[in-house]
PDB file of C-alpha atoms in Angstrom:
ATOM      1  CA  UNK A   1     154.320  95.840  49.130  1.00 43.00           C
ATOM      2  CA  UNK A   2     153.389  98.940  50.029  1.00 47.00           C
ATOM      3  CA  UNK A   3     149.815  99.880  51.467  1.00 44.00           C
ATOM      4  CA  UNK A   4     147.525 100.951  49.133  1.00 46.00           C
ATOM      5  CA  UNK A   5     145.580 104.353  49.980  1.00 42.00           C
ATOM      6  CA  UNK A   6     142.516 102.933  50.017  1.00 39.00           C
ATOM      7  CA  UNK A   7     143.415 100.112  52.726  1.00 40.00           C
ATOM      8  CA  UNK A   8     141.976 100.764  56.432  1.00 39.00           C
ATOM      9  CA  UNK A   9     142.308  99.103  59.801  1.00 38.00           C
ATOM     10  CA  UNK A  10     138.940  97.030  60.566  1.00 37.00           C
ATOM     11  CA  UNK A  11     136.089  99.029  62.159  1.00 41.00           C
ATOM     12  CA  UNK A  12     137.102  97.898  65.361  1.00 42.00           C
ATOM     13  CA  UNK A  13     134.803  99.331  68.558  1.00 40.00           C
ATOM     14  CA  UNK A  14     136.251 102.335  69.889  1.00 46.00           C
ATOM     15  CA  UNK A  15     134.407 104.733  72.648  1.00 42.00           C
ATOM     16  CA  UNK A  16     136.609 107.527  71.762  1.00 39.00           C
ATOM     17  CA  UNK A  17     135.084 107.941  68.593  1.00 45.00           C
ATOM     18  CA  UNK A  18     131.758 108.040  70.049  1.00 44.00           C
ATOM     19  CA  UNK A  19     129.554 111.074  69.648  1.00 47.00           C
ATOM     20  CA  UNK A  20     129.950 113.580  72.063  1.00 44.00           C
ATOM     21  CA  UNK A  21     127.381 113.038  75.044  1.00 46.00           C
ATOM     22  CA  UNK A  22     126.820 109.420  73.846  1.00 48.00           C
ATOM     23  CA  UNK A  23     127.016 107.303  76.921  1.00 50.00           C
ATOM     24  CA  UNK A  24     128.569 103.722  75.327  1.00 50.00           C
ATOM     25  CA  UNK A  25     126.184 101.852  77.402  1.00 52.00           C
ATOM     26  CA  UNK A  26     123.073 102.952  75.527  1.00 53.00           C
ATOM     27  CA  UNK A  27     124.738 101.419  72.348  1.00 76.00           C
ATOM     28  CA  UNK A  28     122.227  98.074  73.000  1.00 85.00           C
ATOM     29  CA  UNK A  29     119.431 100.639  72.410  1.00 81.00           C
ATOM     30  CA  UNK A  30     120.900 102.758  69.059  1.00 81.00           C
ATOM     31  CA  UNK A  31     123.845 100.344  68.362  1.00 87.00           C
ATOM     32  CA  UNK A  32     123.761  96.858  69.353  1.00 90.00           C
ATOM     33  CA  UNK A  33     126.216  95.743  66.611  1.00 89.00           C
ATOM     34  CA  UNK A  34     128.678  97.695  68.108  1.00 89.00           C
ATOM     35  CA  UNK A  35     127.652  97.492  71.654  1.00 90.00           C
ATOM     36  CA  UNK A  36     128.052  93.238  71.095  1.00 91.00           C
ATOM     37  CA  UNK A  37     131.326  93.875  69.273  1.00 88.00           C
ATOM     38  CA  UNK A  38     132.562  95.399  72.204  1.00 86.00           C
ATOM     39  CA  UNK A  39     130.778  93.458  75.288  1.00 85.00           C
ATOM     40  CA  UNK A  40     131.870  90.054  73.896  1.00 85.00           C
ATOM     41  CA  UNK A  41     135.205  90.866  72.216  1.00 79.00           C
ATOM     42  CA  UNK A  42     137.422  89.556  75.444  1.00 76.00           C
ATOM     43  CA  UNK A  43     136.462  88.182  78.433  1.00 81.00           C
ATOM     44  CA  UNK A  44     132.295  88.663  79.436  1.00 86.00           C
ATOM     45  CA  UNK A  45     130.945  89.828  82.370  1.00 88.00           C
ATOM     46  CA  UNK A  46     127.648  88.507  83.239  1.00 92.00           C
ATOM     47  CA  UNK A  47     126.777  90.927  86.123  1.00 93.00           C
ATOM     48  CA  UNK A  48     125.275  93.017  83.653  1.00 92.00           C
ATOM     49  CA  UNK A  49     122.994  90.610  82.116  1.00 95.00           C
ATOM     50  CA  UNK A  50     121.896  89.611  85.269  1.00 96.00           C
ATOM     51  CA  UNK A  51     121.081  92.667  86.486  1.00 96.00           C
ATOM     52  CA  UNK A  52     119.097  93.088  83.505  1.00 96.00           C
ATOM     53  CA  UNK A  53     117.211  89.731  84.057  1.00 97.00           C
ATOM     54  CA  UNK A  54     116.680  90.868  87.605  1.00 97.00           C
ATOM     55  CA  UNK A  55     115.288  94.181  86.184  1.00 97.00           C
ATOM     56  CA  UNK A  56     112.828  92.296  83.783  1.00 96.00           C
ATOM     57  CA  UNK A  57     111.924  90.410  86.953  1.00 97.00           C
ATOM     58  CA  UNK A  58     111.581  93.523  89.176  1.00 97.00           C
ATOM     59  CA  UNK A  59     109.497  95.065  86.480  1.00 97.00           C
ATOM     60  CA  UNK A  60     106.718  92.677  85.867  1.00 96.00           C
ATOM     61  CA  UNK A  61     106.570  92.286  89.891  1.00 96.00           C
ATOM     62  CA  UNK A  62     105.692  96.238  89.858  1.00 96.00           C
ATOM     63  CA  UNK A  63     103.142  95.942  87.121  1.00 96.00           C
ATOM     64  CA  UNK A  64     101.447  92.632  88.920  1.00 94.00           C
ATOM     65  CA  UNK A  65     101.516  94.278  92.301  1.00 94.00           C
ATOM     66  CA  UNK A  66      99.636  97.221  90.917  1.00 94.00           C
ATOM     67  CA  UNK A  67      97.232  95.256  88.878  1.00 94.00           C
ATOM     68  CA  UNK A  68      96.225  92.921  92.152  1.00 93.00           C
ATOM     69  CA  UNK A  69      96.094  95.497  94.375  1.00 93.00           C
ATOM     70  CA  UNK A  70      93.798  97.665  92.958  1.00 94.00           C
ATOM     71  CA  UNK A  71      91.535  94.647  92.451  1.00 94.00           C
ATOM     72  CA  UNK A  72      92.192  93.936  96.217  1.00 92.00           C
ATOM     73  CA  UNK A  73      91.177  97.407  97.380  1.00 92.00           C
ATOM     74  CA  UNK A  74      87.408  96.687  95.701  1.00 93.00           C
ATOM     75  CA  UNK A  75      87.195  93.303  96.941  1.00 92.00           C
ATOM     76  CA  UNK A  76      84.844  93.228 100.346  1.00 88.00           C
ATOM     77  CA  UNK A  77      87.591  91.713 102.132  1.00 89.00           C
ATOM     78  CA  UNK A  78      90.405  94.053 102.742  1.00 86.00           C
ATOM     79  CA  UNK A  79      93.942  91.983 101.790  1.00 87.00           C
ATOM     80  CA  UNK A  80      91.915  89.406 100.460  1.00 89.00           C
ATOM     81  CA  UNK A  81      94.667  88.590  98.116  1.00 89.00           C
ATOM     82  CA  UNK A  82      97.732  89.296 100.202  1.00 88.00           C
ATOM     83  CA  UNK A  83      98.696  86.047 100.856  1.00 88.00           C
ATOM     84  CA  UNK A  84      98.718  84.984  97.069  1.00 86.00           C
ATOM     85  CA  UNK A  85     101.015  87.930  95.817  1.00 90.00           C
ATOM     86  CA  UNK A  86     104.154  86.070  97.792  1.00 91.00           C
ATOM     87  CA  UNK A  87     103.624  82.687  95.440  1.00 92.00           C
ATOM     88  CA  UNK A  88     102.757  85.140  92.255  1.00 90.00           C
ATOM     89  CA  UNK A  89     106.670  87.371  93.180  1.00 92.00           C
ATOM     90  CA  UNK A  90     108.401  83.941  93.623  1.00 94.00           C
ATOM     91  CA  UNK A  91     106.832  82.526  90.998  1.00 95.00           C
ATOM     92  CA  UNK A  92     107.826  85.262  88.357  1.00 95.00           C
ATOM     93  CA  UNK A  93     111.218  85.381  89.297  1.00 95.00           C
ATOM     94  CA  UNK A  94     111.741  81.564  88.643  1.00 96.00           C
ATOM     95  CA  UNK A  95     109.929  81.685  85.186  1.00 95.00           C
ATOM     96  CA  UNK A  96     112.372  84.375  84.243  1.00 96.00           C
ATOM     97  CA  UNK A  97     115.620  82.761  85.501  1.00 95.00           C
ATOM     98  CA  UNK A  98     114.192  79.814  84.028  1.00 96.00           C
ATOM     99  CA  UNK A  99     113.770  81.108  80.838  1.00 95.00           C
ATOM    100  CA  UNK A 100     117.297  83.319  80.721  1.00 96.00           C
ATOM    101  CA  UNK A 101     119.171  79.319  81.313  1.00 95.00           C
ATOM    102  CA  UNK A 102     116.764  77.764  78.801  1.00 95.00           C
ATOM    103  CA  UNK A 103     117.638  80.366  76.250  1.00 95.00           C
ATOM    104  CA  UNK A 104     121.432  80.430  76.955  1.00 93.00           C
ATOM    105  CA  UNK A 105     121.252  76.583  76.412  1.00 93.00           C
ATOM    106  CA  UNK A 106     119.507  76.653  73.055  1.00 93.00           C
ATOM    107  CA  UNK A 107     121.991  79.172  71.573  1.00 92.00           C
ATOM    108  CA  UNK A 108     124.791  77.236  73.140  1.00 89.00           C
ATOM    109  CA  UNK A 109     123.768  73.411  72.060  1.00 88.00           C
ATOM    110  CA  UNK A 110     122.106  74.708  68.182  1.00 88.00           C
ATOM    111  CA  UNK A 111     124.780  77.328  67.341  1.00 86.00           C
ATOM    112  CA  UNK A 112     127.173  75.997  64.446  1.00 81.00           C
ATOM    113  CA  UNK A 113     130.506  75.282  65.671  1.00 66.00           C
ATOM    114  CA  UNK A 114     129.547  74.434  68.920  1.00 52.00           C
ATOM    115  CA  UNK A 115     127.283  71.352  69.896  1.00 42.00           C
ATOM    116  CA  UNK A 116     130.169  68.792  70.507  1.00 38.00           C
ATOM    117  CA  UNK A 117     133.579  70.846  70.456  1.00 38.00           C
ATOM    118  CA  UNK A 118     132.725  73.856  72.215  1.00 47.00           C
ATOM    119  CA  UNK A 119     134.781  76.945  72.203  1.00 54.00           C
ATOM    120  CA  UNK A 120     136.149  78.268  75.439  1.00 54.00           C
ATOM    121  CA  UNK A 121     133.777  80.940  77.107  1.00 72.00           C
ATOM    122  CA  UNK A 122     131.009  80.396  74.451  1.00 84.00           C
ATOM    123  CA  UNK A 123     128.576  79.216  77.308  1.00 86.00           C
ATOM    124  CA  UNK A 124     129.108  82.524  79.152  1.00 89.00           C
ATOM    125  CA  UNK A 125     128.363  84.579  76.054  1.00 91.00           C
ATOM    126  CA  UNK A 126     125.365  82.296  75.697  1.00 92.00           C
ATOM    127  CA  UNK A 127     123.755  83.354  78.688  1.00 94.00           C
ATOM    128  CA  UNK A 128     125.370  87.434  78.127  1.00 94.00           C
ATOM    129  CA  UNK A 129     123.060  87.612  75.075  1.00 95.00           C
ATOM    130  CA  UNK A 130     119.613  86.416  76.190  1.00 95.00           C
ATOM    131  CA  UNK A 131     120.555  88.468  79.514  1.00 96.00           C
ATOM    132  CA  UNK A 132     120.887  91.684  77.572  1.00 96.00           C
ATOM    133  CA  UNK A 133     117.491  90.800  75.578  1.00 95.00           C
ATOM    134  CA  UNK A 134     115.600  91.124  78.371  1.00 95.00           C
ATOM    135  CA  UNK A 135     116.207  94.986  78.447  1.00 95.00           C
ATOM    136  CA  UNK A 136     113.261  96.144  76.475  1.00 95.00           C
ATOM    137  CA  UNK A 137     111.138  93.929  78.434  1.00 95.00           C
ATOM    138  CA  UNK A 138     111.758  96.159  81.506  1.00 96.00           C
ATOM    139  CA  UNK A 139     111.300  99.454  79.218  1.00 95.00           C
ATOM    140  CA  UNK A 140     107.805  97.452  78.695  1.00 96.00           C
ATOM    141  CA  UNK A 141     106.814  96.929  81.540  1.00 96.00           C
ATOM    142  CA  UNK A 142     107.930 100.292  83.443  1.00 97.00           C
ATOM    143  CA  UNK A 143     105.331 102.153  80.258  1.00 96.00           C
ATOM    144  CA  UNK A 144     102.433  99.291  81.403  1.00 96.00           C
ATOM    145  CA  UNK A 145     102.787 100.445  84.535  1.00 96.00           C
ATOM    146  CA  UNK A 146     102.529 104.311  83.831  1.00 97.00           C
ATOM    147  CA  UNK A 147      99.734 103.548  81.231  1.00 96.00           C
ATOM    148  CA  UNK A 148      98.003 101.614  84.218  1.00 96.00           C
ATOM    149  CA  UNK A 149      98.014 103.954  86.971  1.00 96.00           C
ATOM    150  CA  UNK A 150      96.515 106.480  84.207  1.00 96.00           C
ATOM    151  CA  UNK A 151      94.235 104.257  82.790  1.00 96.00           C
ATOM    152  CA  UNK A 152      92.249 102.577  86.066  1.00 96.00           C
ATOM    153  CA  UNK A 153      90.756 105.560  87.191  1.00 94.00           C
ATOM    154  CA  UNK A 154      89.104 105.744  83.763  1.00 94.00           C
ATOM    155  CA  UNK A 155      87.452 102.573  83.721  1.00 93.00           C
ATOM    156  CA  UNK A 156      85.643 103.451  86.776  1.00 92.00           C
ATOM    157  CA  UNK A 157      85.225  99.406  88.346  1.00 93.00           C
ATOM    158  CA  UNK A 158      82.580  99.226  90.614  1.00 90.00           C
ATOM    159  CA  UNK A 159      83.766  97.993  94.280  1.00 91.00           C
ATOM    160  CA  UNK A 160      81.968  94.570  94.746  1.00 90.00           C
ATOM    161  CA  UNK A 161      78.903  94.576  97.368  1.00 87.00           C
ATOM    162  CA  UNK A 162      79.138  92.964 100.296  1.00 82.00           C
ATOM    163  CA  UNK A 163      78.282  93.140 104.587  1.00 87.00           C
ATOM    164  CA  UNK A 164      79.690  89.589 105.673  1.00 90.00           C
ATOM    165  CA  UNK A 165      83.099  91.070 106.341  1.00 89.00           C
ATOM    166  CA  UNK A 166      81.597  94.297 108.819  1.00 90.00           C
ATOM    167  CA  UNK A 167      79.417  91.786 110.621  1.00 91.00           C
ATOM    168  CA  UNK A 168      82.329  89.315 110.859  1.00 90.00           C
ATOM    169  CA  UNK A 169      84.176  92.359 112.326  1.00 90.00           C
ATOM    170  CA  UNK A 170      81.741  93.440 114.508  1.00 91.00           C
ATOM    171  CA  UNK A 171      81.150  89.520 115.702  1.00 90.00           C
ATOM    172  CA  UNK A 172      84.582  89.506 116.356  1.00 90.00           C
ATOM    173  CA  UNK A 173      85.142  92.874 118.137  1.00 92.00           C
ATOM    174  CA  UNK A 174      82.270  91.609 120.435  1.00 89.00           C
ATOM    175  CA  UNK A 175      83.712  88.040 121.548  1.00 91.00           C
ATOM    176  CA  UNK A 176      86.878  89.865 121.890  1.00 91.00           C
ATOM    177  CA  UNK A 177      85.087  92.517 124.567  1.00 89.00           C
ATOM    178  CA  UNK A 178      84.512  89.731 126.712  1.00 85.00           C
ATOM    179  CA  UNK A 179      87.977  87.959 126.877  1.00 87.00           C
ATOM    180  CA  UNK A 180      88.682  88.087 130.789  1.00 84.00           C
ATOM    181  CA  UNK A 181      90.985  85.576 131.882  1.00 84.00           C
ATOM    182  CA  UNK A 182      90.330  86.825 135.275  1.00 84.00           C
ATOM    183  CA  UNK A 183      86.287  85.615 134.990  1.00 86.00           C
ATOM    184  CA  UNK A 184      85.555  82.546 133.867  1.00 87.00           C
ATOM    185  CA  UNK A 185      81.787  83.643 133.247  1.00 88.00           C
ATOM    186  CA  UNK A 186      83.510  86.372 130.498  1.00 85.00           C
ATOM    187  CA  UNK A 187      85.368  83.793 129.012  1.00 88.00           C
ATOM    188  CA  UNK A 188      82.654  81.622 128.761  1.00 89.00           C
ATOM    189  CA  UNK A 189      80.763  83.610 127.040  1.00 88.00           C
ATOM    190  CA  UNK A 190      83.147  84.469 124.285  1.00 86.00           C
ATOM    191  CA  UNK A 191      84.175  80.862 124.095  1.00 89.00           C
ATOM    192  CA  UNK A 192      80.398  80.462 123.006  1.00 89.00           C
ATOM    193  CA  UNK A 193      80.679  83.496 120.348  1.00 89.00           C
ATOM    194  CA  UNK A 194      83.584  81.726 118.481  1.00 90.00           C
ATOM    195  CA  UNK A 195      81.420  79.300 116.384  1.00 91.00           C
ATOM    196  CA  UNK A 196      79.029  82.012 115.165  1.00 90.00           C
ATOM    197  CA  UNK A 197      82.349  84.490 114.906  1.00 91.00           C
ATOM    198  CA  UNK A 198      84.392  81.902 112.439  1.00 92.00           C
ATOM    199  CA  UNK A 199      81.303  80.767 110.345  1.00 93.00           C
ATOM    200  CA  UNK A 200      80.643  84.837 109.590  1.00 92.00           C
ATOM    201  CA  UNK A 201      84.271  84.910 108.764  1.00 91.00           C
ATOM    202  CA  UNK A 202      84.226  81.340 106.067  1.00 93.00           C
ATOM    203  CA  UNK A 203      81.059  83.585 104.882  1.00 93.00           C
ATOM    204  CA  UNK A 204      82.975  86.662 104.660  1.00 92.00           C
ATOM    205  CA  UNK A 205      85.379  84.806 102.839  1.00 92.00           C
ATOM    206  CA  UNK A 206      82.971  83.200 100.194  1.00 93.00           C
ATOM    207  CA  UNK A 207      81.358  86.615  99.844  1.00 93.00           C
ATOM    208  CA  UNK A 208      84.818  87.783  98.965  1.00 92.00           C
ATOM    209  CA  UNK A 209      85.621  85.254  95.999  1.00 93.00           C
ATOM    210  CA  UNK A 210      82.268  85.674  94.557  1.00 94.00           C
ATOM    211  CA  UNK A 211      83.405  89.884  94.520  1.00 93.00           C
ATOM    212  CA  UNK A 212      86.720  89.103  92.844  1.00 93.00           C
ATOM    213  CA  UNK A 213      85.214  86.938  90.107  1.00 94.00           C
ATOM    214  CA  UNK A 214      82.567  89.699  89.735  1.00 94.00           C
ATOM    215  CA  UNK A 215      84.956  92.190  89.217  1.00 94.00           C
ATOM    216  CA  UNK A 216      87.421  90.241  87.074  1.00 93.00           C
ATOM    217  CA  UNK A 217      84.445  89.657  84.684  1.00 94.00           C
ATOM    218  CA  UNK A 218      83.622  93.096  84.550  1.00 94.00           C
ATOM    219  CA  UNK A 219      87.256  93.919  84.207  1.00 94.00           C
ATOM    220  CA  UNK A 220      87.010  92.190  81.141  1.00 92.00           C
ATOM    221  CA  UNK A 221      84.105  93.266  79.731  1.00 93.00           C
ATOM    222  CA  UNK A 222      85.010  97.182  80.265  1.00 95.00           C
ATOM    223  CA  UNK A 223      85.901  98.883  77.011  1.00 95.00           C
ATOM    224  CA  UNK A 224      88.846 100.563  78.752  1.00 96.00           C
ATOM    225  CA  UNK A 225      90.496  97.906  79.921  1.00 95.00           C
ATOM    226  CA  UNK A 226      89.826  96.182  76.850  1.00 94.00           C
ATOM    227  CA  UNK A 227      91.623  98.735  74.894  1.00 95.00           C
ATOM    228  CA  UNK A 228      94.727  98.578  77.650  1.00 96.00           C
ATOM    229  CA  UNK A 229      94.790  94.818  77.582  1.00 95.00           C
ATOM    230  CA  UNK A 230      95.123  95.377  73.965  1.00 94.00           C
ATOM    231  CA  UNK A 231      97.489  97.459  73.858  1.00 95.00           C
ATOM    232  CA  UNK A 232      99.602  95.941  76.617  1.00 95.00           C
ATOM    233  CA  UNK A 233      99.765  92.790  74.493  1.00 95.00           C
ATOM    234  CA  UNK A 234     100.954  94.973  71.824  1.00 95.00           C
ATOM    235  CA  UNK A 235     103.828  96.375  73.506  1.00 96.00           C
ATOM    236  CA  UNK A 236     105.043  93.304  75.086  1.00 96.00           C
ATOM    237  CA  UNK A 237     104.896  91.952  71.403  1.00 96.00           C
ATOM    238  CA  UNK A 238     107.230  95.050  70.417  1.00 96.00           C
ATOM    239  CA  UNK A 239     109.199  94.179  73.498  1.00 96.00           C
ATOM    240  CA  UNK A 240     109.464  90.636  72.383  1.00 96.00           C
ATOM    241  CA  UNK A 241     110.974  91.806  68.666  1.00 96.00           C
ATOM    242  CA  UNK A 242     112.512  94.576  69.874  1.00 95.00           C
ATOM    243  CA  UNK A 243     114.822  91.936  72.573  1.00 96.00           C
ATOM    244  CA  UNK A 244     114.937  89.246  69.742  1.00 96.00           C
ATOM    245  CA  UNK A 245     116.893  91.587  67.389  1.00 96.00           C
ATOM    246  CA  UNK A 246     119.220  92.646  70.210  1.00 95.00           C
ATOM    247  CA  UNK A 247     119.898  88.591  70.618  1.00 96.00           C
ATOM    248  CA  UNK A 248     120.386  88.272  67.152  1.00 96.00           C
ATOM    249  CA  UNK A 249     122.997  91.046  67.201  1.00 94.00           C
ATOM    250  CA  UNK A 250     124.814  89.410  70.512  1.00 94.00           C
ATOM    251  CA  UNK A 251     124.525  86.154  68.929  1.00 93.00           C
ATOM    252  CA  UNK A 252     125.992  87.138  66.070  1.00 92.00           C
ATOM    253  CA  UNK A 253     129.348  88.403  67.621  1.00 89.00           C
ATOM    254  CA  UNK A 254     129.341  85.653  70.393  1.00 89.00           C
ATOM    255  CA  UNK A 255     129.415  82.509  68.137  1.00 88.00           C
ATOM    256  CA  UNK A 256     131.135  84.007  65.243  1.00 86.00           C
ATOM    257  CA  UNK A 257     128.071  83.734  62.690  1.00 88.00           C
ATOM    258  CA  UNK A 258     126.343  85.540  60.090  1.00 90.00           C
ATOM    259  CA  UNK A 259     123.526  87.467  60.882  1.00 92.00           C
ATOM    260  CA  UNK A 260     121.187  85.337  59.414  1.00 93.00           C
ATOM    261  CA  UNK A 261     121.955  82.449  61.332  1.00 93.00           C
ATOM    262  CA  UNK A 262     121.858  84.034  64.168  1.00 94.00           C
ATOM    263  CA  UNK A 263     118.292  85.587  63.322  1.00 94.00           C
ATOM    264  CA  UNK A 264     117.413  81.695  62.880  1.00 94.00           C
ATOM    265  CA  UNK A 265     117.931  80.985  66.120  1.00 94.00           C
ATOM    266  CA  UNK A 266     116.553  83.304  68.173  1.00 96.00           C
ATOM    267  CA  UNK A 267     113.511  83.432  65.506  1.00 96.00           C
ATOM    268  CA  UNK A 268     111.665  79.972  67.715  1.00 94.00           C
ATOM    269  CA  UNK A 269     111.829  81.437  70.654  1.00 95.00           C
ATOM    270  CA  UNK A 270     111.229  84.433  69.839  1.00 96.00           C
ATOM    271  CA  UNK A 271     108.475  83.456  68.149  1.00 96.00           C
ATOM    272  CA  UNK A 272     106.775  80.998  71.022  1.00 95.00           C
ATOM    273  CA  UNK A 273     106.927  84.331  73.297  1.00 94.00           C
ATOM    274  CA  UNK A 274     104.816  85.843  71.359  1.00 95.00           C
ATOM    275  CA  UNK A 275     102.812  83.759  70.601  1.00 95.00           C
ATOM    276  CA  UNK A 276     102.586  83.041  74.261  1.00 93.00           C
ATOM    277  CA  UNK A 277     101.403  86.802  74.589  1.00 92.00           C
ATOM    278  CA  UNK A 278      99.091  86.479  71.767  1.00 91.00           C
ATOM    279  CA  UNK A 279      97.298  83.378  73.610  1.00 89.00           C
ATOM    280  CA  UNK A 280      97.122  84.960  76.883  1.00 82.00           C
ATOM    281  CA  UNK A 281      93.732  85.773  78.481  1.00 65.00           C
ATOM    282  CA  UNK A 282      93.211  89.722  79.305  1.00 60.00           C
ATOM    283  CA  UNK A 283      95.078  90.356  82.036  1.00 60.00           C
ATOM    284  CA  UNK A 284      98.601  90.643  83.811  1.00 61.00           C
TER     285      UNK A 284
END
């Protein structure tokens, strides 16, 4: 029978046909039905996905450090929070990891089709979508941490009073003027300073905490920051929507399904991110 006039190949992915100046990789951004169609037609790659994870990671990191350090800088005790921002890094970049497996095994075990006879390479597409969602979480995150460099200065936060960390330095810088190995009277002296030189510093320390909860709670009560807490929650919400209808898309070309099932699955956990934003104190 002869082919009627009207009859055309499938739309099948094709960069030549691309737009000139359209680089195929921003596809996720204007075209994620074709970008998916393409990405998970033969075999996946997953260092993309997981440089995108390690982006998301990266980003939120940058947005943290900035938000603790400029708290640090008013605290009266100079790197007063140093030692926590190692735990708070490490501690992102789990959660995230965590999250991309957790999400890669809910597509793969609640997809049709696939909880009991899995198809070959399904659980590699399974983490490829999530992985890909998390790209509008680091466009997020890069515009909170614009908007927050431009926005601190505004609210004008007070540096917290304090004097227990300048006598603590000056106690100090006196015990060490007499450390003499080579006489013992010297030594003896500055062995007596010690006591009175680490109870200034616990008090320095105290003084310290009671600063950062001071300026925490005016953090929160400051109209600016208000408003940018806001609006941060906001944008991660977009981010949140804006990532789940990318998954949706990748889902829906990895598994084989319609787009509605696919928007049923990533709807839950979609869904408990944001609501996990929405229940979130103000603040990073």
């Amino acid at each position: 029978m002869g082919r009627n006039k009207y009859d055309r190949a499938p739309d099948r992915y094709n960069p030549a046909r691309l737009p000139a100046g359209e680089d195929p990789s921003m596809n996720i951004i204007t075209h994620p039905d074709r970008f998916f169609r393409e990405r998970l037609s033969g075999e996946v790659s997953l260092w993309l996905p997981a440089a995108a994870v390690l982006a998301a990671a990266v980003a939120q990191v940058v947005f943290i450090n900035l938000f603790l350090s400029s708290i640090d800088r008013l605290v009266p005790y100079p790197g007063f929070l140093g030692p926590a921002m190692p735990a708070a890094h490490a501690a992102i970049f789990i959660t995230v990891c965590v999250a991309w497996l957790l999400l890669a095994a809910h597509f793969r075990i609640f997809t049709p089709g696939h909880a009991g006879s899995p198809r070959q390479g399904f659980f590699r597409k399974a983490l490829a979508v999530p992985g890909y969602g998390r790209v509008p979480v680091v466009a997020g995150y890069i515009i909170l941490s614009v908007l927050f460099v431009v926005v601190w200065p505004m609210a004008g936060i007070a540096p917290a009073p304090g004097e227990k960390y300048h006598e603590y330095l000056d106690a100090e810088a006196a015990m060490t003027a007499h450390l003499n190995p080579k006489n013992p009277s010297e030594m003896q002296k500055a062995h007596e300073l010690l006591p009175h030189v680490v109870s200034l510093q616990h008090e320095a320390r105290e003084e310290a905490v009671a600063g950062y909860n001071q300026i925490i709670d005016e953090i929160q009560q400051n109209p600016v920051m208000t408003a940018f807490f806001a609006a941060a929650k906001g944008l991660l919400v977009l981010s949140a929507l804006w990532g789940g209808l990318i998954m949706a898309f990748g889902l829906k070309h990895a598994a084989g399904v319609s787009m509605k099932t696919s928007a049923v699955l990533v709807a839950l956990p979609v869904g408990l991110e944001i609501l996990l934003i929405i229940m979130s104190g103000p603040g990073p």
